[in-house]
C-alpha positions as a LaTeX table, in Angstrom:
\begin{tabular}{lrrr}
\hline
Residue & $x$ (\AA) & $y$ (\AA) & $z$ (\AA) \\
\hline
Met1 & $-0.39$ & $-30.75$ & 40.43 \\
Ser2 & 1.25 & $-28.91$ & 43.33 \\
Gln3 & 4.55 & $-30.46$ & 42.26 \\
Leu4 & 4.42 & $-28.88$ & 38.77 \\
Pro5 & 6.84 & $-26.03$ & 38.03 \\
His6 & 5.24 & $-22.58$ & 38.04 \\
Glu7 & 5.64 & $-22.08$ & 34.26 \\
Gln8 & 4.09 & $-25.47$ & 33.41 \\
Leu9 & 1.19 & $-24.81$ & 35.75 \\
Leu10 & 0.49 & $-21.46$ & 34.08 \\
Gln11 & 0.65 & $-23.06$ & 30.65 \\
Leu12 & $-1.79$ & $-25.78$ & 31.72 \\
Ile13 & $-4.24$ & $-23.14$ & 33.00 \\
Trp14 & $-3.83$ & $-21.17$ & 29.77 \\
Asn15 & $-4.56$ & $-24.23$ & 27.61 \\
Leu16 & $-7.65$ & $-25.08$ & 29.65 \\
Ala17 & $-8.89$ & $-21.50$ & 29.45 \\
Met18 & $-8.56$ & $-21.46$ & 25.68 \\
Gln19 & $-10.81$ & $-24.51$ & 25.47 \\
Gln20 & $-13.37$ & $-23.30$ & 28.01 \\
Pro21 & $-14.70$ & $-19.77$ & 27.28 \\
Pro22 & $-16.40$ & $-19.38$ & 30.71 \\
Leu23 & $-13.11$ & $-20.17$ & 32.46 \\
Tyr24 & $-11.25$ & $-17.76$ & 30.21 \\
Glu25 & $-13.74$ & $-14.96$ & 30.85 \\
Ala26 & $-13.52$ & $-15.54$ & 34.61 \\
Leu27 & $-9.73$ & $-15.33$ & 34.51 \\
Ala28 & $-9.88$ & $-12.21$ & 32.35 \\
Arg29 & $-12.23$ & $-10.50$ & 34.82 \\
His30 & $-10.02$ & $-11.48$ & 37.75 \\
Cys31 & $-6.90$ & $-10.14$ & 36.07 \\
Ala32 & $-8.49$ & $-7.02$ & 34.55 \\
Gly33 & $-6.48$ & $-3.93$ & 35.33 \\
Gln34 & $-3.68$ & $-5.91$ & 37.02 \\
Pro35 & $-0.25$ & $-5.76$ & 35.39 \\
Met36 & 0.84 & $-9.29$ & 34.57 \\
Glu37 & 4.49 & $-10.21$ & 34.67 \\
Arg38 & 5.10 & $-12.64$ & 31.82 \\
Glu39 & 8.10 & $-14.85$ & 31.49 \\
Pro40 & 9.49 & $-15.14$ & 27.97 \\
Val41 & 8.19 & $-18.18$ & 26.11 \\
Ala42 & 9.75 & $-20.14$ & 23.28 \\
Ala43 & 8.82 & $-19.12$ & 19.73 \\
Ala44 & 7.07 & $-22.43$ & 19.06 \\
Gln45 & 5.06 & $-22.08$ & 22.25 \\
Leu46 & 4.16 & $-18.50$ & 21.33 \\
Arg47 & 2.89 & $-19.66$ & 17.94 \\
Gln48 & 0.72 & $-22.17$ & 19.73 \\
Gln49 & $-0.70$ & $-19.39$ & 21.90 \\
Ile50 & $-1.37$ & $-17.30$ & 18.80 \\
Asp51 & $-3.28$ & $-20.23$ & 17.28 \\
Gln52 & $-5.31$ & $-20.65$ & 20.45 \\
Val53 & $-6.16$ & $-16.96$ & 20.80 \\
Phe54 & $-7.45$ & $-16.53$ & 17.26 \\
Ala55 & $-9.30$ & $-19.85$ & 17.34 \\
Tyr56 & $-10.98$ & $-18.60$ & 20.49 \\
Leu57 & $-11.76$ & $-15.14$ & 19.10 \\
Ala58 & $-13.18$ & $-16.64$ & 15.91 \\
Thr59 & $-15.84$ & $-18.43$ & 17.96 \\
Val60 & $-16.37$ & $-15.98$ & 20.82 \\
Ser61 & $-16.19$ & $-12.64$ & 19.02 \\
Ala62 & $-16.58$ & $-9.41$ & 20.92 \\
Tyr63 & $-19.13$ & $-8.54$ & 18.24 \\
Asp64 & $-21.93$ & $-11.04$ & 18.60 \\
Tyr65 & $-24.22$ & $-8.04$ & 18.10 \\
Glu66 & $-23.83$ & $-6.01$ & 14.91 \\
Asp67 & $-24.72$ & $-2.73$ & 16.63 \\
Asp68 & $-21.71$ & $-3.07$ & 18.93 \\
Tyr69 & $-19.10$ & $-3.37$ & 16.19 \\
Asp70 & $-16.11$ & $-1.09$ & 16.68 \\
Asp71 & $-12.89$ & $-1.30$ & 14.65 \\
Glu72 & $-11.04$ & 0.41 & 17.51 \\
Tyr73 & $-11.83$ & $-2.27$ & 20.10 \\
Glu74 & $-8.71$ & $-3.82$ & 21.63 \\
Tyr75 & $-8.66$ & $-7.45$ & 22.76 \\
Glu76 & $-6.72$ & $-8.23$ & 25.94 \\
Glu77 & $-5.69$ & $-11.52$ & 24.37 \\
Ile78 & $-4.04$ & $-9.86$ & 21.36 \\
Thr79 & $-2.43$ & $-7.21$ & 23.57 \\
Ala80 & $-0.82$ & $-10.02$ & 25.57 \\
Leu81 & 0.43 & $-11.68$ & 22.39 \\
Leu82 & 1.97 & $-8.44$ & 21.11 \\
Gln83 & 3.70 & $-7.99$ & 24.46 \\
Gln84 & 5.11 & $-11.50$ & 24.22 \\
Val85 & 6.36 & $-10.84$ & 20.70 \\
Gly86 & 7.93 & $-7.58$ & 21.86 \\
Ala87 & 9.88 & $-9.49$ & 24.51 \\
Lys88 & 11.59 & $-11.67$ & 21.89 \\
Glu89 & 14.86 & $-10.91$ & 20.15 \\
Arg90 & 14.44 & $-8.29$ & 17.43 \\
Arg91 & 15.31 & $-10.71$ & 14.62 \\
Glu92 & 12.67 & $-13.16$ & 15.82 \\
Arg93 & 9.87 & $-10.61$ & 15.93 \\
Pro94 & 9.08 & $-10.14$ & 12.20 \\
Glu95 & 8.40 & $-13.84$ & 11.69 \\
Leu96 & 6.22 & $-14.02$ & 14.81 \\
Leu97 & 4.32 & $-10.87$ & 13.87 \\
Trp98 & 3.67 & $-12.24$ & 10.39 \\
Tyr99 & 2.44 & $-15.50$ & 11.92 \\
Leu100 & 0.03 & $-13.48$ & 14.07 \\
Ile101 & $-1.19$ & $-11.52$ & 11.02 \\
Glu102 & $-1.76$ & $-14.75$ & 9.06 \\
Arg103 & $-3.79$ & $-16.26$ & 11.90 \\
Ala104 & $-5.83$ & $-13.07$ & 12.18 \\
Asn105 & $-6.73$ & $-13.41$ & 8.51 \\
Leu106 & $-7.91$ & $-16.99$ & 9.05 \\
Ala107 & $-10.04$ & $-15.84$ & 11.98 \\
Phe108 & $-11.81$ & $-13.32$ & 9.72 \\
Ala109 & $-13.19$ & $-16.22$ & 7.71 \\
Glu110 & $-15.20$ & $-17.17$ & 10.81 \\
Ala111 & $-15.96$ & $-13.87$ & 12.56 \\
Thr112 & $-15.69$ & $-10.10$ & 12.19 \\
Leu113 & $-13.11$ & $-8.82$ & 14.62 \\
Ala114 & $-11.74$ & $-5.40$ & 15.44 \\
Thr115 & $-8.71$ & $-4.48$ & 13.37 \\
Val116 & $-6.77$ & $-1.78$ & 15.22 \\
Gln117 & $-4.36$ & $-4.28$ & 16.83 \\
Ile118 & $-3.80$ & $-6.09$ & 13.52 \\
Glu119 & $-3.02$ & $-2.75$ & 11.91 \\
Leu120 & $-0.51$ & $-2.18$ & 14.72 \\
Ala121 & 1.05 & $-5.61$ & 14.10 \\
Ile122 & 1.47 & $-4.81$ & 10.39 \\
Ala123 & 3.03 & $-1.44$ & 11.19 \\
Gln124 & 5.42 & $-3.06$ & 13.69 \\
Tyr125 & 6.32 & $-5.72$ & 11.13 \\
Val126 & 7.16 & $-3.08$ & 8.53 \\
Gln127 & 9.17 & $-1.02$ & 11.01 \\
Leu128 & 11.25 & $-4.03$ & 12.08 \\
Val129 & 11.90 & $-5.13$ & 8.50 \\
Ser130 & 12.97 & $-1.61$ & 7.51 \\
Glu131 & 15.46 & $-1.55$ & 10.41 \\
Leu132 & 16.74 & $-5.12$ & 10.13 \\
Cys133 & 16.88 & $-5.26$ & 6.33 \\
Pro134 & 18.51 & $-2.07$ & 5.04 \\
Ser135 & 18.93 & $-3.28$ & 1.43 \\
Leu136 & 16.16 & $-3.93$ & $-1.06$ \\
Pro137 & 17.26 & $-7.55$ & $-1.79$ \\
Glu138 & 16.97 & $-8.30$ & 1.95 \\
Arg139 & 13.52 & $-6.76$ & 2.10 \\
Lys140 & 12.14 & $-8.40$ & $-1.01$ \\
Pro141 & 10.83 & $-11.63$ & 0.65 \\
His142 & 8.94 & $-9.48$ & 3.15 \\
Ile143 & 7.63 & $-7.23$ & 0.39 \\
Glu144 & 6.37 & $-10.28$ & $-1.49$ \\
Lys145 & 4.58 & $-11.48$ & 1.65 \\
Leu146 & 2.78 & $-8.16$ & 1.92 \\
Val147 & 1.88 & $-8.24$ & $-1.78$ \\
Ser148 & 0.49 & $-11.77$ & $-1.42$ \\
Ser149 & $-1.66$ & $-10.61$ & 1.49 \\
Leu150 & $-3.50$ & $-8.07$ & $-0.69$ \\
Asp151 & $-5.94$ & $-10.84$ & $-1.69$ \\
Trp152 & $-6.78$ & $-11.79$ & 1.89 \\
Glu153 & $-10.18$ & $-11.52$ & 3.53 \\
Leu154 & $-8.56$ & $-9.34$ & 6.16 \\
Met155 & $-7.92$ & $-6.54$ & 3.66 \\
Gly156 & $-11.60$ & $-5.68$ & 3.42 \\
His157 & $-11.84$ & $-4.60$ & 7.06 \\
Gly158 & $-10.91$ & $-1.47$ & 8.98 \\
Arg159 & $-7.78$ & 0.26 & 7.74 \\
Ile160 & $-5.86$ & $-2.94$ & 7.08 \\
Leu161 & $-5.46$ & $-2.28$ & 3.35 \\
Val162 & $-4.35$ & 1.33 & 3.96 \\
Thr163 & $-1.81$ & 0.16 & 6.53 \\
Thr164 & $-0.50$ & $-2.54$ & 4.21 \\
Arg165 & $-0.19$ & $-0.14$ & 1.30 \\
Arg166 & 1.71 & 2.32 & 3.46 \\
Gly167 & 4.00 & $-0.50$ & 4.53 \\
Leu168 & 4.70 & $-1.56$ & 0.95 \\
Glu169 & 5.52 & 1.99 & $-0.05$ \\
Thr170 & 7.89 & 2.27 & 2.93 \\
Leu171 & 9.76 & $-0.94$ & 2.17 \\
Ala172 & 9.72 & $-1.15$ & $-1.61$ \\
Gly173 & 9.44 & 2.27 & $-3.19$ \\
Tyr174 & 7.40 & 3.07 & $-6.28$ \\
Pro175 & 9.51 & 1.48 & $-9.08$ \\
Leu176 & 9.48 & $-2.00$ & $-7.53$ \\
Leu177 & 5.79 & $-1.73$ & $-6.62$ \\
Ile178 & 4.95 & $-0.86$ & $-10.22$ \\
Asp179 & 6.62 & $-4.08$ & $-11.38$ \\
Leu180 & 4.93 & $-6.15$ & $-8.67$ \\
Leu181 & 1.41 & $-4.72$ & $-8.93$ \\
Lys182 & 0.73 & $-3.77$ & $-12.56$ \\
Gly183 & $-0.46$ & $-7.31$ & $-13.28$ \\
His184 & $-2.45$ & $-7.73$ & $-10.05$ \\
Pro185 & $-5.91$ & $-9.26$ & $-10.62$ \\
Ala186 & $-7.68$ & $-6.67$ & $-8.46$ \\
Gln187 & $-8.52$ & $-3.47$ & $-10.30$ \\
Ser188 & $-8.37$ & $-1.40$ & $-7.11$ \\
Ile189 & $-4.76$ & $-2.52$ & $-6.55$ \\
Arg190 & $-3.77$ & $-1.87$ & $-10.16$ \\
Glu191 & $-4.96$ & 1.70 & $-9.69$ \\
Trp192 & $-2.05$ & 2.24 & $-7.33$ \\
Val193 & 0.27 & 1.85 & $-10.31$ \\
Ala194 & $-1.20$ & 4.90 & $-12.07$ \\
His195 & $-0.65$ & 6.89 & $-8.88$ \\
Tyr196 & 2.96 & 5.71 & $-8.63$ \\
Tyr197 & 3.72 & 6.76 & $-12.19$ \\
Arg198 & 2.38 & 10.22 & $-11.44$ \\
Gln199 & 4.36 & 10.45 & $-8.20$ \\
Leu200 & 7.52 & 9.55 & $-10.10$ \\
Gly201 & 6.80 & 12.19 & $-12.74$ \\
Arg202 & 6.74 & 9.57 & $-15.49$ \\
Asp203 & 3.98 & 11.25 & $-17.49$ \\
Asp204 & 4.37 & 9.19 & $-20.66$ \\
Ala205 & 4.25 & 5.93 & $-18.72$ \\
Tyr206 & 1.24 & 7.20 & $-16.76$ \\
Leu207 & $-0.67$ & 8.15 & $-19.91$ \\
Thr208 & 0.06 & 4.80 & $-21.55$ \\
Tyr209 & $-1.04$ & 2.90 & $-18.45$ \\
Arg210 & $-4.06$ & 5.11 & $-17.78$ \\
Arg211 & $-5.38$ & 4.85 & $-21.34$ \\
Ala212 & $-4.99$ & 1.07 & $-21.20$ \\
His213 & $-7.09$ & 1.02 & $-18.01$ \\
Leu214 & $-9.86$ & 3.47 & $-18.81$ \\
His215 & $-13.23$ & 1.86 & $-18.12$ \\
His216 & $-14.88$ & 3.56 & $-15.14$ \\
Glu217 & $-15.79$ & 7.08 & $-14.16$ \\
Phe218 & $-13.12$ & 7.37 & $-11.46$ \\
Gln219 & $-10.46$ & 6.48 & $-14.04$ \\
Tyr220 & $-11.66$ & 9.19 & $-16.41$ \\
Leu221 & $-11.64$ & 11.61 & $-13.48$ \\
Asp222 & $-8.07$ & 10.66 & $-12.68$ \\
Leu223 & $-6.99$ & 11.36 & $-16.27$ \\
Ala224 & $-8.99$ & 14.60 & $-16.40$ \\
Gln225 & $-7.36$ & 15.84 & $-13.20$ \\
Phe226 & $-3.96$ & 14.99 & $-14.69$ \\
Trp227 & $-4.66$ & 17.36 & $-17.60$ \\
Gln228 & $-6.20$ & 19.98 & $-15.31$ \\
Gln229 & $-3.07$ & 20.08 & $-13.15$ \\
Arg230 & $-1.05$ & 20.75 & $-16.29$ \\
Gly231 & $-3.36$ & 23.56 & $-17.36$ \\
Asp232 & $-4.55$ & 21.75 & $-20.49$ \\
Thr233 & $-8.24$ & 22.70 & $-20.50$ \\
Arg234 & $-8.87$ & 21.21 & $-23.94$ \\
Gln235 & $-7.67$ & 17.74 & $-22.90$ \\
Tyr236 & $-9.42$ & 18.09 & $-19.54$ \\
Leu237 & $-12.80$ & 18.71 & $-21.17$ \\
Ala238 & $-12.22$ & 16.11 & $-23.88$ \\
Thr239 & $-11.57$ & 13.46 & $-21.24$ \\
Leu240 & $-14.72$ & 14.31 & $-19.28$ \\
Glu241 & $-16.82$ & 14.45 & $-22.44$ \\
Ser242 & $-15.46$ & 11.10 & $-23.62$ \\
Trp243 & $-16.87$ & 9.52 & $-20.47$ \\
Leu244 & $-20.33$ & 10.80 & $-21.37$ \\
Thr245 & $-20.15$ & 9.16 & $-24.80$ \\
Leu246 & $-19.96$ & 5.74 & $-23.15$ \\
Gly247 & $-23.56$ & 6.23 & $-22.03$ \\
Val248 & $-23.09$ & 4.15 & $-18.88$ \\
Pro249 & $-24.38$ & 6.22 & $-15.95$ \\
Pro250 & $-22.62$ & 5.53 & $-12.65$ \\
Glu251 & $-24.35$ & 5.52 & $-9.30$ \\
Pro252 & $-25.61$ & 9.05 & $-8.66$ \\
Pro253 & $-24.30$ & 11.59 & $-8.33$ \\
Ser254 & $-21.96$ & 11.57 & $-11.33$ \\
Val255 & $-18.84$ & 13.56 & $-10.52$ \\
Val256 & $-18.13$ & 13.97 & $-14.24$ \\
Leu257 & $-21.52$ & 15.62 & $-14.77$ \\
Gln258 & $-20.93$ & 17.87 & $-11.78$ \\
Met259 & $-17.51$ & 18.95 & $-13.08$ \\
Leu260 & $-18.80$ & 19.63 & $-16.60$ \\
Glu261 & $-21.79$ & 21.51 & $-15.21$ \\
Ala262 & $-19.53$ & 23.66 & $-13.02$ \\
His263 & $-17.19$ & 24.39 & $-15.95$ \\
Tyr264 & $-19.89$ & 25.38 & $-18.42$ \\
Ala265 & $-21.73$ & 27.44 & $-15.79$ \\
Gln266 & $-18.53$ & 29.32 & $-15.00$ \\
Gln267 & $-17.96$ & 29.91 & $-18.71$ \\
Gln268 & $-21.62$ & 30.99 & $-19.08$ \\
Asn269 & $-21.94$ & 28.52 & $-21.94$ \\
Gln270 & $-25.71$ & 28.02 & $-21.83$ \\
Val271 & $-25.82$ & 25.67 & $-24.82$ \\
Glu272 & $-23.43$ & 23.16 & $-23.28$ \\
Leu273 & $-24.88$ & 23.62 & $-19.79$ \\
Leu274 & $-28.35$ & 22.75 & $-21.10$ \\
Arg275 & $-26.94$ & 19.65 & $-22.76$ \\
Ile276 & $-25.32$ & 18.48 & $-19.52$ \\
Leu277 & $-28.47$ & 19.08 & $-17.46$ \\
Leu278 & $-30.55$ & 17.13 & $-19.99$ \\
Cys279 & $-28.04$ & 14.31 & $-19.76$ \\
Glu280 & $-28.52$ & 14.32 & $-15.99$ \\
Ala281 & $-32.30$ & 14.11 & $-16.48$ \\
Gln282 & $-31.90$ & 11.17 & $-18.87$ \\
Trp283 & $-29.54$ & 9.33 & $-16.53$ \\
Tyr284 & $-31.13$ & 9.93 & $-13.16$ \\
Gly285 & $-34.64$ & 11.15 & $-13.84$ \\
Val286 & $-36.38$ & 14.49 & $-13.58$ \\
Thr287 & $-36.85$ & 16.44 & $-10.38$ \\
Leu288 & $-38.66$ & 19.73 & $-9.92$ \\
Ala289 & $-35.37$ & 21.44 & $-9.06$ \\
Leu290 & $-33.76$ & 20.16 & $-12.26$ \\
Tyr291 & $-36.84$ & 21.14 & $-14.27$ \\
Gln292 & $-36.60$ & 24.66 & $-12.85$ \\
Arg293 & $-32.92$ & 24.92 & $-13.78$ \\
Ile294 & $-33.46$ & 23.68 & $-17.32$ \\
Lys295 & $-36.48$ & 25.84 & $-18.13$ \\
Pro296 & $-34.79$ & 29.29 & $-18.39$ \\
Leu297 & $-31.89$ & 27.83 & $-20.39$ \\
Ala298 & $-34.26$ & 26.19 & $-22.88$ \\
Ile299 & $-36.40$ & 29.33 & $-23.13$ \\
Ala300 & $-33.32$ & 31.43 & $-23.89$ \\
Gln301 & $-32.50$ & 29.07 & $-26.76$ \\
Glu302 & $-36.12$ & 28.95 & $-27.94$ \\
Gln303 & $-36.29$ & 25.20 & $-27.32$ \\
Trp304 & $-38.62$ & 25.13 & $-24.33$ \\
Gln305 & $-41.60$ & 23.35 & $-25.90$ \\
Glu306 & $-39.44$ & 20.54 & $-27.21$ \\
Val307 & $-37.39$ & 20.28 & $-24.03$ \\
Arg308 & $-40.48$ & 20.39 & $-21.79$ \\
His309 & $-42.05$ & 17.56 & $-23.75$ \\
Gln310 & $-38.84$ & 15.59 & $-23.31$ \\
Leu311 & $-38.76$ & 16.19 & $-19.55$ \\
Leu312 & $-42.41$ & 15.23 & $-19.05$ \\
Ser313 & $-41.90$ & 12.10 & $-21.15$ \\
Leu314 & $-38.95$ & 11.11 & $-18.97$ \\
Ala315 & $-41.01$ & 11.65 & $-15.81$ \\
Lys316 & $-44.00$ & 9.71 & $-17.17$ \\
Gly317 & $-41.81$ & 6.92 & $-18.48$ \\
Gly318 & $-40.23$ & 6.52 & $-15.08$ \\
Ala319 & $-43.62$ & 6.64 & $-13.36$ \\
Glu320 & $-42.43$ & 9.67 & $-11.40$ \\
Ile321 & $-45.93$ & 10.60 & $-10.29$ \\
Glu322 & $-44.78$ & 12.74 & $-7.39$ \\
Thr323 & $-42.42$ & 14.68 & $-9.68$ \\
Leu324 & $-45.15$ & 15.13 & $-12.27$ \\
Ser325 & $-47.54$ & 16.43 & $-9.62$ \\
Arg326 & $-44.95$ & 18.96 & $-8.45$ \\
Ile327 & $-44.28$ & 20.11 & $-12.01$ \\
Tyr328 & $-48.00$ & 20.47 & $-12.76$ \\
Ile329 & $-48.64$ & 22.46 & $-9.60$ \\
Tyr330 & $-45.55$ & 24.60 & $-10.26$ \\
Glu331 & $-46.84$ & 25.34 & $-13.77$ \\
Ala332 & $-50.40$ & 25.97 & $-12.45$ \\
Gln333 & $-51.73$ & 23.00 & $-14.43$ \\
Glu334 & $-54.12$ & 21.88 & $-11.70$ \\
Glu335 & $-56.32$ & 19.79 & $-14.00$ \\
Asp336 & $-53.34$ & 17.69 & $-15.07$ \\
Ala337 & $-52.43$ & 17.26 & $-11.42$ \\
Ile338 & $-55.99$ & 16.15 & $-10.57$ \\
Ala339 & $-55.83$ & 13.55 & $-13.34$ \\
Leu340 & $-52.86$ & 11.93 & $-11.59$ \\
Leu341 & $-55.08$ & 10.97 & $-8.63$ \\
Asp342 & $-56.32$ & 7.94 & $-10.57$ \\
His343 & $-52.81$ & 6.64 & $-11.20$ \\
Pro344 & $-52.03$ & 3.42 & $-9.24$ \\
Gln345 & $-48.73$ & 4.91 & $-8.05$ \\
Cys346 & $-50.30$ & 8.09 & $-6.73$ \\
Tyr347 & $-49.58$ & 7.44 & $-3.07$ \\
Glu348 & $-50.92$ & 9.31 & $-0.07$ \\
Ser349 & $-48.12$ & 11.88 & 0.15 \\
Thr350 & $-48.65$ & 12.82 & $-3.50$ \\
Thr351 & $-52.42$ & 12.90 & $-3.02$ \\
Val352 & $-52.07$ & 15.33 & $-0.12$ \\
Phe353 & $-49.64$ & 17.47 & $-2.12$ \\
Ile354 & $-52.13$ & 17.68 & $-4.99$ \\
Ala355 & $-55.01$ & 18.54 & $-2.65$ \\
Asp356 & $-52.98$ & 21.34 & $-1.09$ \\
Gly357 & $-51.86$ & 22.58 & $-4.51$ \\
Ile358 & $-55.33$ & 22.78 & $-6.07$ \\
Lys359 & $-57.32$ & 24.07 & $-3.08$ \\
Gln360 & $-57.30$ & 27.72 & $-4.15$ \\
Lys361 & $-58.48$ & 27.11 & $-7.71$ \\
Tyr362 & $-60.42$ & 23.86 & $-7.20$ \\
Pro363 & $-61.55$ & 23.84 & $-3.55$ \\
Gln364 & $-64.41$ & 21.38 & $-4.10$ \\
Gln365 & $-62.05$ & 18.76 & $-5.56$ \\
Ala366 & $-59.70$ & 19.32 & $-2.62$ \\
Ile367 & $-62.62$ & 18.80 & $-0.22$ \\
Val368 & $-63.43$ & 15.46 & $-1.83$ \\
Ile369 & $-59.80$ & 14.35 & $-1.49$ \\
Tyr370 & $-59.55$ & 15.30 & 2.18 \\
Lys371 & $-62.88$ & 13.68 & 3.07 \\
Lys372 & $-61.73$ & 10.39 & 1.52 \\
Leu373 & $-58.50$ & 10.53 & 3.50 \\
Ile374 & $-60.32$ & 11.39 & 6.72 \\
Gln375 & $-62.76$ & 8.52 & 6.31 \\
Ala376 & $-59.98$ & 6.04 & 5.53 \\
Tyr377 & $-58.26$ & 6.85 & 8.84 \\
Leu378 & $-61.49$ & 6.96 & 10.84 \\
Asp379 & $-62.22$ & 3.44 & 9.63 \\
Arg380 & $-59.11$ & 2.23 & 11.45 \\
Lys381 & $-60.92$ & 2.93 & 14.74 \\
Asn382 & $-57.78$ & 3.50 & 16.79 \\
Arg383 & $-56.08$ & 6.53 & 18.34 \\
Glu384 & $-53.39$ & 6.76 & 15.68 \\
Gly385 & $-56.01$ & 6.74 & 12.93 \\
Tyr386 & $-58.09$ & 9.39 & 14.69 \\
Ala387 & $-54.98$ & 11.58 & 15.14 \\
Ile388 & $-54.13$ & 11.51 & 11.42 \\
Ala389 & $-57.78$ & 12.02 & 10.48 \\
Ala390 & $-57.82$ & 15.12 & 12.71 \\
Glu391 & $-54.80$ & 16.56 & 10.87 \\
Tyr392 & $-56.58$ & 16.19 & 7.53 \\
Ala393 & $-59.77$ & 17.58 & 9.06 \\
Gln394 & $-57.81$ & 20.69 & 10.05 \\
Ala395 & $-56.82$ & 21.18 & 6.38 \\
Leu396 & $-60.45$ & 20.65 & 5.37 \\
Lys397 & $-61.61$ & 23.22 & 7.92 \\
His398 & $-59.19$ & 25.76 & 6.42 \\
Ile399 & $-60.75$ & 25.32 & 2.96 \\
Tyr400 & $-64.31$ & 25.78 & 4.26 \\
Leu401 & $-63.57$ & 28.76 & 6.50 \\
Asn402 & $-60.76$ & 30.62 & 4.74 \\
Ile403 & $-61.15$ & 29.82 & 1.05 \\
Leu404 & $-64.90$ & 29.21 & 0.61 \\
Asn405 & $-65.91$ & 31.33 & 3.60 \\
Ser406 & $-68.62$ & 28.73 & 4.31 \\
Pro407 & $-68.67$ & 27.77 & 8.00 \\
Glu408 & $-72.06$ & 26.01 & 7.86 \\
Pro409 & $-70.98$ & 23.03 & 5.68 \\
Trp410 & $-67.98$ & 22.58 & 7.92 \\
Arg411 & $-70.07$ & 22.56 & 11.11 \\
Asp412 & $-72.52$ & 20.10 & 9.55 \\
Tyr413 & $-69.70$ & 17.77 & 8.51 \\
Leu414 & $-68.04$ & 17.92 & 11.93 \\
Leu415 & $-71.38$ & 17.29 & 13.65 \\
Gln416 & $-71.93$ & 14.18 & 11.53 \\
Leu417 & $-68.52$ & 12.86 & 12.56 \\
Lys418 & $-69.19$ & 13.49 & 16.24 \\
Glu419 & $-72.58$ & 11.78 & 16.05 \\
Arg420 & $-70.97$ & 8.73 & 14.50 \\
Tyr421 & $-67.71$ & 8.50 & 16.48 \\
Gly422 & $-68.36$ & 10.69 & 19.53 \\
Gln423 & $-68.66$ & 7.69 & 21.84 \\
Lys424 & $-64.97$ & 6.92 & 21.22 \\
Arg425 & $-62.82$ & 8.68 & 23.81 \\
Ser426 & $-59.73$ & 8.68 & 21.59 \\
Phe427 & $-61.75$ & 10.31 & 18.77 \\
Cys428 & $-62.97$ & 13.03 & 21.15 \\
Asp429 & $-59.41$ & 13.65 & 22.37 \\
Glu430 & $-58.03$ & 14.10 & 18.86 \\
Phe431 & $-60.94$ & 16.15 & 17.47 \\
Lys432 & $-61.51$ & 18.38 & 20.51 \\
Asp433 & $-59.69$ & 21.40 & 18.98 \\
Leu434 & $-61.69$ & 21.33 & 15.73 \\
\hline
\end{tabular}
C-alpha cells in the first residue's frame, strides 16, 4: 500500500469510509476545522463520490431524532462535494450540480435530510445556466429539467420548492412558464399560472383561467382580491358571497367569512352582518363570544327568540355542553345549567364552572357538587389527589363562610375529613391551611 500514489491512496480511504460509518465519523472528527486541500477529480469520479455521499446520508441521517431536525443544518460531506463541483470548469458544473440534486431527491425517499445545501445547489445551477445560456432556446432543456423536478419528493421539504420556482422564473419568464405549467397535474403548481397572468397584466386571460379553476376558498379569495385591487366592490362582494353558496366550510377560520364580516361591520349593515355570524355558527359551532356578538344584532332586528333557539339547537346538536353551560350562566339560567350535570359529556371542568356559576343563587347545589369532587380525589389516596381535593375544599369553604355565613357546617365537615384521613401526612400537608 505504501507504493500507491497519493491520490489513489486517498480514494481508497474515501471508499472504505463511505462503506464503514464508524471510520467515516472518526475521519470527520479528525479533520474537523482543518482546511483540506483537494485535488481536482474527474467528473465520473465526482459522480461516484456524490452517489456514495447520499447513499451514506440516507442511512446515517443527522436526524435520527425528530426533535433535532433543522433545515439549516449543513453536512460536511455535501460542502466538500460543492467545493469539488466549484473547482470544475464552468461548463461542467451545471450537469454535476443537477446530478447532485437528483441524488439528493433519491436520498429523501429513505431519510429526511436538511435542505439548505440543496437549495444552494439549485440556486448555483440556475445562476450558471443563466450565465452560460443567454438565449431561451439554450436554456429550455434546463428549464424542462426544473419543471420535471416539481413532482419530486424533495419539493415537499424546506424551501426547495420556493427556490425552484424562483429559478424557473429567472430562466424562463412568465409566458413560457404559463405554457409549461397550465396543464400540470398538481393544483398548487397550476396556481402559479394565475399569478403569472396577473403579473403580465393579462386580465382577460387571468379571469378565464381563474374561473375555470375556482373550487377552493383560496381561489375565491384570489379572484376577490383581483376585483378589490380594481376598486370593483360589487364584484368583490359577489365573489366572496358565491363561495358561501357552495356550503363547504374550510378548516377554521374561514378568511372569506372574516372579510365579509369586516366589510359589513364597516358598512354598519347589521342585517348582513347577522347573516354572516349565523353562518359562522352553523359552520364552526357556537361559542359564548359569538353568542354575545349575535344577540344585540338579533334583538335590534326583533329576531332574538328565533335566533336564540337556533343557536341553542346548534350547541345541543353538537353536544357543546361547556358552551351551553357558559350561555346558561351568562343568561342567569342556573336551573338549566344544573340540568347539564347529568349529561354524559359534562366533564370536570364544566362541572366546576357550573358550581362556581350557581353558588350565589343555589349554594346548596354547589356544595353538593364540590363535596362529590373532593371525595373523588380523596379516594385516590395520594398527594396529587389530596392537593386537588384541597383546592375544591377551599371553594367549598368560601361558600360556607362568605355566602351562607355558616362556619359551623364547614368546621364539622373539615373535622370529619381530618378524622378519616388525618393519619396521612400528605393529606395533612395539603389541608393544613384550611
